[in-house]
């Protein structure tokens, strides 16, 4: 299958079967999403959604974060991964939002990545989810699934290389949705250790399946 055909099959399937694809992080404003995404690094969305209600209640604005301190903030996020560093990031992030961005979440990747704890992936998530900009955040699911499907070559070894390939071939109007399509497919079907190929509905354009279908239960090996 040609790359163009593979991308078209990908877009056709998900646009029909998952027309509404959204982040599973719970938030009500760009500020809340920014906090949730920073906390979600190397942590599950489920855990973050357990932590953020109390955090958002008691720290509803950048000013509240900026005027807080480590000992006050830490207990709210102590159950997430790397709580010490993330507490420091949130405190610094709040101060910078207040002092440099008029307490508003900036709308560009370049500005967002100036904030403590905000890397390119986080900035891409915020701009894509909030403003539907054609930016592709490459997390572990996007990285794995896009390579398995054959949307990007296996020679793409870094998140940035994968991001560039996906942006180059996915039409702009689908990029912000494609991010979620790849994440959700990786989270629930194309698992890291044992992908559920026997349940998957997109094996007809999956390069991994083409090469390994002989190992899938219920499937006859290639001759």
Coordinates of C-alpha atoms in Angstrom, one line a residue:
X1 CA 0.0 0.0 0.0
X2 CA 1.3 3.4 -0.9
X3 CA 1.8 6.0 1.8
X4 CA -0.8 8.3 0.3
X5 CA -3.3 5.4 0.3
X6 CA -2.5 4.5 3.9
X7 CA -3.0 8.0 5.1
X8 CA -6.3 8.3 3.3
X9 CA -7.5 5.0 4.8
X10 CA -6.5 6.3 8.2
X11 CA -8.5 9.5 7.8
X12 CA -11.5 7.8 6.2
X13 CA -11.8 5.2 9.0
X14 CA -11.4 7.5 12.0
X15 CA -13.4 10.4 10.6
X16 CA -16.3 8.0 10.1
X17 CA -16.0 6.0 13.3
X18 CA -14.6 8.5 15.7
X19 CA -15.7 11.9 14.4
X20 CA -15.5 13.4 17.8
X21 CA -12.2 12.7 19.5
X22 CA -11.2 14.7 22.6
X23 CA -8.7 14.6 25.4
X24 CA -9.6 12.5 28.4
X25 CA -8.2 15.1 30.7
X26 CA -11.0 17.0 32.5
X27 CA -10.8 20.8 32.3
X28 CA -13.0 23.9 31.9
X29 CA -10.5 26.5 30.7
X30 CA -7.2 26.8 28.9
X31 CA -5.5 27.5 32.2
X32 CA -6.9 24.3 33.7
X33 CA -5.9 22.3 30.6
X34 CA -2.4 23.7 30.8
X35 CA -2.1 22.6 34.4
X36 CA -3.5 19.2 33.7
X37 CA -1.2 18.5 30.8
X38 CA 1.9 19.6 32.7
X39 CA 0.9 17.2 35.5
X40 CA 0.1 14.4 33.1
X41 CA 3.8 13.9 32.0
X42 CA 4.6 10.3 32.6
X43 CA 1.4 9.9 34.5
X44 CA -2.1 8.6 33.6
X45 CA -5.0 10.8 32.7
X46 CA -7.1 8.9 35.2
X47 CA -4.7 9.8 38.1
X48 CA -4.6 13.5 36.9
X49 CA -8.4 13.7 36.8
X50 CA -8.5 12.4 40.4
X51 CA -6.1 15.2 41.5
X52 CA -7.2 18.2 39.6
X53 CA -10.7 18.9 41.0
X54 CA -9.3 20.0 44.4
X55 CA -6.4 21.8 42.8
X56 CA -8.6 23.7 40.4
X57 CA -11.0 24.6 43.3
X58 CA -8.3 26.1 45.5
X59 CA -6.0 27.5 42.8
X60 CA -8.5 28.7 40.1
X61 CA -6.2 31.4 38.6
X62 CA -2.6 32.0 37.8
X63 CA -2.5 34.6 40.6
X64 CA -3.4 31.9 43.1
X65 CA -0.5 29.7 41.9
X66 CA 1.9 32.7 41.8
X67 CA 1.1 33.6 45.4
X68 CA 1.4 30.1 46.7
X69 CA 4.5 28.2 47.9
X70 CA 5.9 24.6 47.8
X71 CA 4.5 23.4 51.1
X72 CA 1.1 24.7 50.3
X73 CA 0.8 23.3 46.8
X74 CA 2.7 20.0 47.1
X75 CA 0.0 18.1 49.0
X76 CA -2.5 18.6 46.2
X77 CA -0.3 16.7 43.6
X78 CA 1.8 14.4 45.8
X79 CA 0.3 11.3 44.2
X80 CA 1.3 12.1 40.7
X81 CA 4.6 11.2 39.1
X82 CA 7.6 13.5 40.0
X83 CA 5.6 15.7 42.4
X84 CA 8.6 17.7 43.6
X85 CA 9.5 18.9 40.2
X86 CA 5.9 19.4 39.1
X87 CA 5.2 21.5 42.2
X88 CA 8.1 23.8 41.3
X89 CA 7.0 23.9 37.6
X90 CA 3.4 25.0 38.6
X91 CA 4.7 27.7 40.9
X92 CA 7.0 29.1 38.3
X93 CA 4.4 28.7 35.6
X94 CA 1.9 30.7 37.6
X95 CA 4.3 33.5 38.2
X96 CA 5.3 33.8 34.6
X97 CA 1.7 33.8 33.4
X98 CA 1.0 36.7 35.7
X99 CA 4.2 38.7 35.1
X100 CA 4.7 38.1 31.4
X101 CA 1.4 37.1 29.8
X102 CA -1.2 39.1 31.7
X103 CA -2.5 36.0 33.4
X104 CA -3.6 34.5 30.0
X105 CA -2.4 31.3 28.5
X106 CA -0.4 32.2 25.4
X107 CA -1.6 30.9 22.1
X108 CA 1.7 30.0 20.3
X109 CA 4.0 27.1 20.8
X110 CA 7.0 29.4 21.0
X111 CA 5.5 31.4 23.9
X112 CA 4.1 28.3 25.7
X113 CA 7.5 26.6 25.7
X114 CA 8.9 29.6 27.7
X115 CA 6.8 28.4 30.7
X116 CA 8.4 26.1 33.3
X117 CA 7.5 22.5 32.7
X118 CA 6.1 23.1 29.2
X119 CA 8.0 21.4 26.4
X120 CA 7.1 21.1 22.8
X121 CA 4.7 18.2 23.3
X122 CA 2.7 20.0 26.0
X123 CA 2.6 23.2 23.9
X124 CA 1.3 21.2 20.9
X125 CA -1.4 19.7 23.0
X126 CA -2.6 23.1 24.3
X127 CA -2.6 24.8 20.9
X128 CA -4.3 21.8 19.2
X129 CA -7.0 21.2 21.8
X130 CA -7.9 24.7 22.8
X131 CA -7.5 26.5 19.5
X132 CA -7.5 23.6 17.0
X133 CA -4.2 24.7 15.5
X134 CA -2.6 22.1 13.2
X135 CA 0.0 21.0 15.7
X136 CA 0.8 17.3 16.5
X137 CA 1.8 16.3 20.0
X138 CA 3.8 13.1 19.9
X139 CA 3.5 11.1 23.1
X140 CA 4.4 7.4 23.5
X141 CA 1.0 6.3 22.0
X142 CA 1.3 8.6 18.9
X143 CA 4.9 7.5 18.4
X144 CA 4.2 3.8 18.6
X145 CA 0.9 3.7 16.7
X146 CA 2.0 5.9 13.8
X147 CA 5.1 3.8 13.2
X148 CA 3.2 0.5 13.5
X149 CA 0.5 1.6 11.1
X150 CA 3.1 2.7 8.6
X151 CA 2.2 6.4 8.6
X152 CA 5.8 7.2 9.4
X153 CA 8.9 5.1 8.6
X154 CA 10.5 3.0 11.3
X155 CA 13.6 5.1 10.7
X156 CA 11.8 8.0 12.5
X157 CA 13.5 7.6 15.8
X158 CA 12.5 10.7 17.7
X159 CA 9.2 12.4 18.5
X160 CA 10.1 15.4 16.4
X161 CA 10.8 13.2 13.4
X162 CA 7.4 11.5 13.8
X163 CA 5.7 14.9 14.3
X164 CA 7.2 16.2 11.0
X165 CA 6.1 13.2 9.0
X166 CA 2.5 13.3 10.4
X167 CA 2.2 17.1 9.8
X168 CA 3.5 16.7 6.3
X169 CA 0.9 14.1 5.2
X170 CA -2.2 14.8 7.3
X171 CA -4.4 17.6 5.9
X172 CA -4.5 20.5 8.3
X173 CA -8.2 20.3 9.1
X174 CA -7.6 16.8 10.5
X175 CA -4.4 17.2 12.5
X176 CA -6.0 18.2 15.8
X177 CA -8.3 15.2 15.6
X178 CA -5.6 12.8 14.4
X179 CA -3.7 13.5 17.5
X180 CA -6.5 12.0 19.6
X181 CA -7.2 9.2 17.1
X182 CA -3.7 7.9 17.5
X183 CA -3.6 8.3 21.3
X184 CA -7.0 6.6 21.9
X185 CA -6.2 3.8 19.5
X186 CA -2.9 3.2 21.2
X187 CA -4.4 3.5 24.7
X188 CA -7.2 0.9 24.1
X189 CA -6.3 -1.2 21.1
X190 CA -2.8 -1.0 19.8
X191 CA -1.2 -1.7 23.2
X192 CA 2.5 -1.5 23.6
X193 CA 3.3 -5.1 24.8
X194 CA 0.4 -6.9 23.1
X195 CA -1.6 -5.1 20.5
X196 CA -5.2 -6.3 20.2
X197 CA -4.9 -7.1 16.5
X198 CA -7.7 -9.7 16.7
X199 CA -10.1 -6.9 17.8
X200 CA -8.6 -4.1 15.7
X201 CA -10.7 -2.7 12.8
X202 CA -7.9 -1.1 10.9
X203 CA -5.6 -4.1 10.2
X204 CA -6.4 -3.6 6.5
X205 CA -4.0 -0.7 6.3
X206 CA -1.7 -1.6 9.2
X207 CA 1.9 -2.3 8.3
X208 CA 2.6 -4.1 11.6
X209 CA -0.3 -6.5 11.0
X210 CA 0.8 -7.1 7.4
X211 CA 4.2 -8.2 8.7
X212 CA 3.0 -10.1 11.8
X213 CA -0.4 -11.5 11.1
X214 CA 0.9 -15.0 11.5
X215 CA 1.3 -14.3 15.2
X216 CA -2.2 -13.1 15.8
X217 CA -4.6 -15.6 17.5
X218 CA -7.3 -16.8 15.1
X219 CA -5.4 -15.7 12.0
X220 CA -3.7 -18.1 9.6
X221 CA 0.0 -17.5 9.0
X222 CA 1.1 -16.1 5.7
X223 CA 2.3 -18.7 3.2

